[in-house]
Short mmCIF file of C-alpha atoms in Angstrom, two decimals:
data_model
loop_
_atom_site.label_atom_id
_atom_site.label_comp_id
_atom_site.label_asym_id
_atom_site.label_seq_id
_atom_site.Cartn_x
_atom_site.Cartn_y
_atom_site.Cartn_z
CA MET R 45 116.99 23.29 130.97
CA THR R 46 120.70 23.50 130.15
CA PRO R 47 121.88 25.89 127.38
CA ASP R 48 122.71 23.02 125.05
CA LYS R 49 119.20 21.56 125.56
CA ALA R 50 117.66 24.89 125.08
CA ASN R 51 119.44 25.38 121.83
CA ALA R 52 118.50 21.90 120.69
CA ARG R 53 114.93 22.60 121.58
CA ARG R 54 114.85 25.85 119.59
CA LYS R 55 116.43 24.05 116.60
CA PHE R 56 113.80 21.33 116.80
CA LEU R 57 110.92 23.83 116.88
CA LYS R 58 112.39 25.77 113.99
CA THR R 59 112.78 22.64 111.94
CA SER R 60 109.30 21.33 112.85
CA ILE R 61 107.60 24.66 111.94
CA ALA R 62 109.45 24.69 108.58
CA ALA R 63 108.40 21.14 108.03
CA LEU R 64 104.76 21.96 108.79
CA ALA R 65 104.90 24.92 106.39
CA GLY R 66 106.29 22.79 103.62
CA ILE R 67 103.78 19.88 103.95
CA THR R 68 100.35 20.38 102.57
CA ILE R 69 97.61 18.00 103.60
CA VAL R 70 96.09 16.85 100.29
CA PRO R 71 92.66 15.32 100.32
CA ARG R 72 92.78 11.67 99.27
CA HIS R 73 90.12 12.17 96.59
CA VAL R 74 92.71 14.33 94.70
CA LEU R 75 95.25 11.56 94.93
CA GLY R 76 93.32 8.48 93.92
CA GLY R 77 89.60 8.81 94.23
CA LYS R 78 87.24 7.60 96.91
CA GLY R 79 87.48 3.95 95.79
CA TYR R 80 91.18 3.91 95.13
CA LEU R 81 92.81 0.51 95.52
CA ALA R 82 96.40 -0.58 95.02
CA PRO R 83 97.18 -2.42 91.73
CA SER R 84 97.44 -5.66 93.71
CA ASP R 85 93.75 -5.16 94.83
CA HIS R 86 95.18 -5.32 98.41
CA LEU R 87 94.66 -2.35 100.66
CA THR R 88 98.00 -0.73 101.32
CA LYS R 89 98.99 0.24 104.83
CA GLY R 90 101.42 2.62 106.47
CA ILE R 91 102.27 2.05 110.12
CA ILE R 92 103.27 4.87 112.46
CA GLY R 93 105.07 3.47 115.39
CA VAL R 94 106.69 -0.02 114.83
CA GLY R 95 107.49 -0.96 118.36
CA SER R 96 106.12 -4.32 119.58
CA MET R 97 102.51 -3.31 118.99
CA GLY R 98 103.03 -1.91 115.50
CA ARG R 99 105.17 -4.88 114.44
CA GLY R 100 102.64 -7.27 115.83
CA HIS R 101 100.01 -5.92 113.35
CA ILE R 102 102.18 -6.09 110.23
CA PRO R 103 100.32 -9.17 108.85
CA TYR R 104 96.62 -8.58 108.30
CA ALA R 105 94.62 -10.41 105.64
CA GLY R 106 93.85 -8.28 102.59
CA THR R 107 96.40 -5.61 103.43
CA LYS R 108 100.05 -4.93 102.51
CA VAL R 109 102.45 -2.71 104.44
CA VAL R 110 104.17 -0.28 102.07
CA ALA R 111 105.54 2.33 104.53
CA ILE R 112 106.55 2.58 108.20
CA CYS R 113 107.49 5.37 110.50
CA ASP R 114 109.28 5.57 113.85
CA VAL R 115 111.50 7.91 115.79
CA GLU R 116 113.47 4.96 117.09
CA GLN R 117 115.95 3.52 114.61
CA ASN R 118 116.10 0.12 116.32
CA HIS R 119 112.28 -0.23 115.79
CA ILE R 120 112.66 0.49 112.12
CA LYS R 121 115.39 -2.10 111.82
CA LEU R 122 113.30 -4.77 113.56
CA ALA R 123 110.30 -3.93 111.36
CA LEU R 124 112.39 -4.15 108.20
CA ASP R 125 113.74 -7.56 109.33
CA LYS R 126 110.09 -8.70 109.45
CA ILE R 127 108.74 -7.03 106.33
CA GLY R 128 111.64 -6.68 104.00
CA SER R 129 113.61 -3.71 102.73
CA THR R 130 111.19 -2.72 99.95
CA VAL R 131 108.94 -0.58 102.19
CA LYS R 132 109.45 3.13 102.60
CA THR R 133 110.75 4.32 105.92
CA PHE R 134 110.21 7.69 107.71
CA SER R 135 110.88 9.36 110.97
CA ASP R 136 108.27 12.09 110.41
CA TYR R 137 104.65 10.76 110.24
CA ARG R 138 103.56 13.76 108.17
CA GLU R 139 105.57 12.43 105.23
CA LEU R 140 104.04 8.97 105.53
CA ILE R 141 100.38 10.20 105.49
CA GLN R 142 101.12 12.13 102.30
CA LEU R 143 102.00 9.02 100.28
CA PRO R 144 99.41 8.53 97.53
CA GLU R 145 99.93 4.78 97.56
CA VAL R 146 98.80 4.44 101.18
CA ASP R 147 95.16 3.51 101.81
CA ILE R 148 95.18 2.91 105.58
CA VAL R 149 97.26 4.64 108.26
CA HIS R 150 97.76 2.45 111.39
CA VAL R 151 98.54 4.59 114.44
CA ALA R 152 100.46 2.38 116.91
CA THR R 153 102.31 5.03 118.97
CA PRO R 154 101.96 5.88 122.67
CA PRO R 155 98.51 7.51 123.24
CA HIS R 156 99.77 11.07 123.56
CA TRP R 157 100.21 10.98 119.77
CA HIS R 158 97.02 9.11 118.84
CA GLY R 159 94.67 12.11 118.46
CA ILE R 160 97.02 14.28 116.37
CA MET R 161 98.08 11.47 114.03
CA ALA R 162 94.54 9.96 113.55
CA ALA R 163 93.09 13.41 112.79
CA ASP R 164 95.90 14.36 110.41
CA ALA R 165 95.67 11.07 108.62
CA ALA R 166 91.90 11.58 108.03
CA ARG R 167 92.53 15.10 106.85
CA ALA R 168 95.08 13.70 104.40
CA GLY R 169 92.40 11.39 102.99
CA LYS R 170 93.41 8.15 104.68
CA ASP R 171 91.38 5.61 106.43
CA VAL R 172 92.56 5.03 109.98
CA TRP R 173 93.31 2.08 112.29
CA CYS R 174 94.05 3.38 115.74
CA GLU R 175 95.22 1.56 118.77
CA LYS R 176 93.64 1.96 122.17
CA PRO R 177 93.09 4.18 124.11
CA MET R 178 91.70 6.12 121.20
CA THR R 179 92.89 9.36 122.62
CA ARG R 180 94.58 10.74 125.78
CA THR R 181 91.91 13.37 126.41
CA ILE R 182 88.21 13.81 125.70
CA GLY R 183 88.87 16.96 123.61
CA GLU R 184 91.30 15.03 121.33
CA GLY R 185 88.57 12.42 120.86
CA LYS R 186 86.11 15.09 119.74
CA ARG R 187 88.62 16.42 117.17
CA VAL R 188 89.20 12.96 115.75
CA VAL R 189 85.44 12.40 115.33
CA GLU R 190 85.23 15.70 113.50
CA ALA R 191 88.16 15.03 111.20
CA VAL R 192 87.00 11.46 110.29
CA GLN R 193 83.47 12.54 109.56
CA GLN R 194 84.36 15.77 107.71
CA HIS R 195 86.63 13.89 105.36
CA GLY R 196 84.46 10.83 104.90
CA ARG R 197 86.99 8.33 106.27
CA ILE R 198 86.58 4.83 107.68
CA PHE R 199 87.93 4.53 111.25
CA ARG R 200 88.66 1.41 113.30
CA LEU R 201 89.66 1.42 116.93
CA ASN R 202 91.71 -1.63 117.70
CA THR R 203 89.95 -3.29 120.55
CA TRP R 204 87.82 -6.13 119.28
CA PHE R 205 86.05 -7.72 122.20
CA ARG R 206 82.59 -6.26 121.40
CA PHE R 207 82.50 -8.47 118.31
CA GLU R 208 84.94 -11.47 118.70
CA ASP R 209 87.08 -13.55 121.10
CA MET R 210 86.50 -14.62 124.64
CA PHE R 211 85.95 -11.59 126.85
CA TYR R 212 88.67 -12.00 129.42
CA GLY R 213 87.50 -13.53 132.69
CA MET R 214 83.88 -13.92 131.55
CA ARG R 215 85.02 -16.80 129.37
CA THR R 216 82.39 -16.11 126.77
CA PRO R 217 82.17 -13.81 123.74
CA VAL R 218 80.14 -10.55 124.28
CA LYS R 219 77.36 -11.54 121.88
CA PRO R 220 75.43 -13.70 124.38
CA ILE R 221 75.98 -11.07 127.07
CA LYS R 222 74.44 -8.43 124.72
CA LYS R 223 71.54 -10.83 124.00
CA LEU R 224 70.92 -11.38 127.69
CA VAL R 225 70.88 -7.69 128.46
CA GLU R 226 68.54 -6.91 125.51
CA SER R 227 66.21 -9.71 126.60
CA GLY R 228 65.37 -7.93 129.81
CA LEU R 229 65.75 -11.09 131.84
CA LEU R 230 68.09 -9.34 134.27
CA GLY R 231 65.83 -6.28 134.64
CA TRP R 232 66.95 -2.63 134.64
CA PRO R 233 69.03 -0.72 135.66
CA LEU R 234 72.15 -2.83 135.66
CA LYS R 235 75.41 -2.76 137.68
CA VAL R 236 78.51 -4.06 136.05
CA THR R 237 81.56 -4.87 138.25
CA VAL R 238 84.94 -5.01 136.51
CA GLY R 239 87.74 -6.31 138.66
CA ALA R 240 89.73 -9.31 139.83
CA THR R 241 86.61 -11.16 141.15
CA THR R 242 85.01 -11.06 137.70
CA GLY R 243 88.20 -11.83 135.82
CA TYR R 244 89.72 -8.40 134.93
CA ASP R 245 93.31 -7.39 135.93
CA TRP R 246 93.91 -3.63 136.22
CA LYS R 247 97.66 -4.07 135.76
CA PHE R 248 98.83 -1.84 138.61
CA TYR R 249 102.37 -2.52 137.63
CA TRP R 250 101.89 0.37 135.19
CA VAL R 251 102.80 2.99 137.79
CA GLY R 252 105.33 5.75 137.24
CA LYS R 253 108.39 6.60 139.26
CA THR R 254 108.34 9.79 141.22
CA SER R 255 112.04 10.55 140.99
CA LEU R 256 113.82 10.06 137.69
CA ASP R 257 117.42 11.07 137.15
CA PRO R 258 118.12 12.69 133.75
CA MET R 259 120.14 10.40 131.52
CA PRO R 260 121.73 10.68 128.10
CA VAL R 261 119.38 10.12 125.18
CA PRO R 262 120.38 7.03 123.16
CA SER R 263 121.79 7.84 119.78
CA THR R 264 119.12 5.74 118.06
CA LEU R 265 116.16 7.72 119.51
CA ASP R 266 114.86 11.19 118.51
CA TYR R 267 113.53 11.85 121.99
CA ASP R 268 112.21 15.34 121.23
CA ALA R 269 110.16 13.93 118.37
CA TRP R 270 109.00 11.09 120.63
CA LEU R 271 107.69 13.64 123.11
CA GLY R 272 105.98 15.60 120.35
CA PRO R 273 102.98 17.39 121.87
CA ALA R 274 103.84 16.27 125.45
CA PRO R 275 105.69 18.71 127.84
CA TYR R 276 109.43 18.58 127.68
CA LYS R 277 110.86 16.41 130.47
CA PRO R 278 114.53 15.25 130.77
CA TYR R 279 115.07 11.84 129.20
CA ASN R 280 114.95 8.75 131.36
CA PRO R 281 114.42 5.30 129.80
CA HIS R 282 111.42 4.66 132.17
CA ARG R 283 109.51 7.38 130.39
CA VAL R 284 109.65 5.76 126.96
CA HIS R 285 108.85 2.51 125.18
CA GLN R 286 107.52 -0.23 127.32
CA THR R 287 107.01 1.83 130.56
CA PHE R 288 105.58 5.11 129.26
CA ARG R 289 102.10 4.13 130.57
CA GLY R 290 103.05 5.08 134.12
CA TYR R 291 103.16 8.84 133.27
CA TRP R 292 100.22 11.23 132.86
CA ASP R 293 101.85 13.01 129.96
CA TYR R 294 101.58 9.95 127.72
CA ASP R 295 98.95 7.55 129.14
CA GLY R 296 96.96 6.66 132.28
CA GLY R 297 98.46 3.53 133.87
CA GLY R 298 96.44 0.36 134.02
CA LEU R 299 93.23 2.24 133.39
CA GLY R 300 94.68 3.81 130.24
CA ASP R 301 96.12 0.56 129.11
CA MET R 302 93.17 -1.80 129.67
CA GLY R 303 90.18 0.49 130.24
CA GLN R 304 88.98 0.58 126.67
CA HIS R 305 89.46 -3.16 126.21
CA TYR R 306 87.29 -3.76 129.32
CA LEU R 307 84.76 -0.94 129.02
CA ASP R 308 84.03 -0.68 125.31
CA PRO R 309 81.99 -3.90 125.37
CA VAL R 310 80.10 -2.65 128.39
CA GLN R 311 79.07 0.50 126.56
CA TYR R 312 77.94 -1.73 123.72
CA PHE R 313 75.91 -4.32 125.69
CA LEU R 314 74.29 -1.62 127.87
CA GLY R 315 73.17 0.19 124.67
CA LYS R 316 75.20 3.35 125.56
CA ASP R 317 77.14 3.88 122.41
CA ASP R 318 75.71 7.36 121.91
CA THR R 319 76.06 8.74 125.47
CA SER R 320 78.31 8.71 128.49
CA PRO R 321 77.97 8.46 132.26
CA VAL R 322 76.75 11.55 134.10
CA SER R 323 79.13 11.09 137.07
CA VAL R 324 82.29 9.41 138.15
CA GLU R 325 83.40 8.86 141.77
CA VAL R 326 86.87 7.80 142.84
CA ASP R 327 88.38 6.18 145.91
CA ALA R 328 92.15 6.35 145.53
CA PRO R 329 95.35 7.61 147.13
CA GLN R 330 96.46 11.06 146.12
CA GLN R 331 98.03 10.92 142.77
CA HIS R 332 101.50 12.31 141.95
CA PRO R 333 101.39 15.19 139.40
CA GLU R 334 103.60 13.27 136.94
CA ALA R 335 103.52 9.61 137.90
CA VAL R 336 100.27 7.64 137.63
CA GLY R 337 99.47 5.63 140.83
CA THR R 338 96.90 3.04 141.82
CA TRP R 339 93.24 3.31 142.88
CA ARG R 340 90.82 1.34 144.99
CA ARG R 341 87.44 1.90 143.30
CA ILE R 342 85.96 4.03 140.56
CA THR R 343 82.16 4.25 140.11
CA TYR R 344 80.45 5.53 136.98
CA THR R 345 76.69 6.24 136.92
CA TYR R 346 74.49 6.85 133.89
CA ALA R 347 71.40 9.01 133.77
CA ASP R 348 69.11 5.94 133.97
CA GLY R 349 70.82 4.52 137.07
CA CYS R 350 73.03 1.93 135.33
CA GLN R 351 76.50 1.73 136.91
CA ILE R 352 79.90 0.49 136.11
CA ILE R 353 82.08 -0.35 139.11
CA LEU R 354 85.89 -0.63 138.62
CA ASP R 355 87.17 -2.69 141.55
CA GLY R 356 90.89 -2.08 141.90
CA GLU R 357 91.33 -4.05 145.15
CA GLY R 358 89.27 -7.16 144.32
CA LYS R 359 87.30 -6.57 147.52
CA ASP R 360 83.99 -7.51 146.02
CA THR R 361 84.59 -11.24 146.35
CA ASN R 362 81.03 -12.25 145.67
CA ALA R 363 80.26 -9.67 143.00
CA ALA R 364 78.37 -10.76 139.87
CA TYR R 365 79.79 -9.37 136.59
CA ILE R 366 76.25 -7.96 135.89
CA GLU R 367 73.60 -7.51 138.57
CA GLY R 368 70.02 -6.40 137.89
CA PRO R 369 66.77 -6.40 139.86
CA LYS R 370 65.70 -9.73 138.32
CA GLY R 371 69.02 -11.67 138.30
CA LYS R 372 72.75 -11.90 138.15
CA LEU R 373 75.39 -12.99 135.62
CA TYR R 374 78.75 -14.41 136.75
CA PRO R 375 81.86 -15.51 134.78
CA GLY R 376 81.37 -18.52 132.62
CA PHE R 377 77.84 -17.34 131.85
CA LYS R 378 76.61 -18.66 135.14
CA SER R 379 73.53 -17.12 136.59
CA ASP R 380 71.06 -17.31 139.48
CA ILE R 381 68.29 -17.35 136.94
CA PRO R 382 67.06 -20.98 136.51
CA ASP R 383 67.42 -22.40 132.98
CA LEU R 384 68.86 -19.15 131.68
CA GLU R 385 70.22 -20.45 128.37
CA LYS R 386 66.91 -22.16 127.59
CA LYS R 387 64.95 -18.99 128.30
CA LEU R 388 67.37 -16.88 126.33
CA ALA R 389 67.01 -19.02 123.28
CA ALA R 390 63.55 -17.57 122.79
CA PHE R 391 64.95 -14.11 122.21
CA PRO R 392 66.46 -12.65 119.01
CA ASP R 393 70.16 -12.38 118.48
CA PRO R 394 71.77 -8.88 118.58
CA GLN R 395 71.92 -6.90 115.27
CA PRO R 396 74.84 -7.95 113.04
CA GLN R 397 77.96 -5.82 113.03
CA VAL R 398 80.45 -4.87 110.27
CA THR R 399 83.65 -6.52 111.70
CA ASP R 400 85.73 -6.97 108.50
CA PHE R 401 87.84 -3.82 108.28
CA VAL R 402 89.06 -4.48 104.77
CA ASP R 403 85.49 -4.92 103.60
CA ALA R 404 84.49 -1.71 105.49
CA VAL R 405 87.13 0.23 103.66
CA LYS R 406 86.48 -1.14 100.24
CA ASN R 407 82.74 -0.74 100.46
CA ARG R 408 82.77 2.45 102.56
CA LYS R 409 80.78 0.92 105.49
CA LYS R 410 81.07 2.12 109.02
CA PHE R 411 83.12 -0.29 111.07
CA ALA R 412 81.59 -1.86 114.21
CA LEU R 413 84.00 -0.01 116.51
CA ASN R 414 84.36 3.39 114.89
CA GLU R 415 85.19 7.04 115.71
CA GLU R 416 81.82 7.73 117.36
CA ASN R 417 81.33 4.79 119.72
CA GLY R 418 85.10 4.43 120.20
CA HIS R 419 85.18 8.06 121.42
CA ARG R 420 82.33 7.38 123.82
CA SER R 421 84.06 4.30 125.40
CA CYS R 422 87.38 6.25 125.57
CA THR R 423 85.47 9.06 127.29
CA ILE R 424 84.74 6.66 130.14
CA VAL R 425 88.48 6.05 130.56
CA ASN R 426 89.29 9.71 130.40
CA MET R 427 86.58 10.70 132.81
CA GLY R 428 88.09 8.28 135.34
CA LEU R 429 91.62 9.64 134.70
CA ALA R 430 90.40 13.19 135.23
CA ALA R 431 88.75 12.28 138.56
CA LEU R 432 91.88 10.46 139.64
CA LYS R 433 94.18 13.31 138.84
CA LEU R 434 91.93 15.83 140.70
CA GLY R 435 91.22 13.41 143.59
CA ARG R 436 87.44 14.02 143.57
CA SER R 437 84.06 13.02 142.12
CA LEU R 438 82.93 14.74 138.94
CA LYS R 439 79.63 15.46 137.18
CA TYR R 440 79.50 15.20 133.42
CA ASP R 441 77.07 16.39 130.69
CA PRO R 442 77.08 13.65 127.95
CA VAL R 443 75.40 15.87 125.49
CA LYS R 444 77.73 18.92 125.74
CA GLN R 445 80.56 16.66 126.64
CA VAL R 446 81.89 18.85 129.44
CA PHE R 447 82.17 18.50 133.23
CA ILE R 448 79.54 20.47 135.13
CA ASP R 449 80.57 23.50 137.22
CA ASP R 450 84.20 22.37 137.43
CA ASP R 451 86.76 24.50 135.68
CA ALA R 452 89.68 22.41 136.71
CA ALA R 453 88.13 19.29 135.26
CA ASN R 454 87.28 21.00 132.03
CA ARG R 455 90.78 22.16 131.56
CA LEU R 456 91.69 18.42 131.41
CA ILE R 457 89.36 18.03 128.39
CA ASP R 458 91.50 20.17 126.09
CA GLN R 459 94.99 20.13 127.43
CA PRO R 460 97.70 22.44 125.97
CA MET R 461 100.14 20.87 123.60
CA ARG R 462 103.79 21.79 123.13
CA ALA R 463 104.31 23.99 120.19
CA PRO R 464 104.10 23.72 117.24
CA PHE R 465 101.71 20.74 117.64
CA VAL R 466 97.94 21.21 117.37
CA ILE R 467 95.01 18.97 116.59
#
């Protein structure tokens, strides 16, 4: 690090520590009561991170954006062009979460910030809408669960396929898949294959570059604040904004990007929302210590023998999406079970879910995809990323939520954060 950068770093830390000392996390019940609503009877929302994802979620029925935060001035400008100049703007998220007029905090930053911001927002008495992946590590997920539940908040993870929309290449919503699994017509245990054959793209273009030249930081970006809890690395545009997913410090490539979208519904229809796999096996090239690479196959196994296969090469050209001892299910809800839909009609539908977030917040109902099951499905992603980084198979204890007899893997559960950041 050059002397100028070292001085800038010390100045940033000094300012950050002072800011932390001056900001008190005030429980929301002190500010407005458990059932507080804005005068308009709309829920008010503050968005942290107004890049393309954050701006895309500005309109949401029953909510009104009253504050935004970003460390990139160009993002703020684009968001104001869309919302109007009446909203409050911040570069420090800790100021936004203290606003008494904010009901919901939407975390739409890169994943290395998700855990800290979601937990701090919950401690400040805010309900939380968080983008996927829920957290970058298993340990951060545990801290978010604790904060949300200790402070009585409503949490939504923003991947919605377990309760609405066509589920990618399956070309059907998840509800009939859940019904089929619960019917027992496929038998047990089940194997689920997620890859190109069954209609799921692992987006291997999200790979990092192994040699990045330091470049000047744009005047519009507070790069040190963008890094936040991540280790300091010299600025290069490929690290930030649209291409950050290719670096271990901030995300986990295609698996980090799409894993929770693809795997959360699997946890749901397998009935695994309160547990995790007991092992993960990887077949992949050696990963670079900084830049995320590709992989060929990742296999998760649960205690009862159910498996999830992530096929990165599309080699399983005849694979069913779900295979059981009594039958198979293919994309388009096709099956080798004769008259499947007629047989399935005799079985009950899955239990209803709370899928209206505004209603969940107003009536204090647990949302369908919440801090608990969201953490469990994110754990699948982070188990796979840990195995990829280490280049070996891992055993996992889903009750204690630790890897078994593997100190190196357990160090990836609670990774150190750059001072002064903690969760």
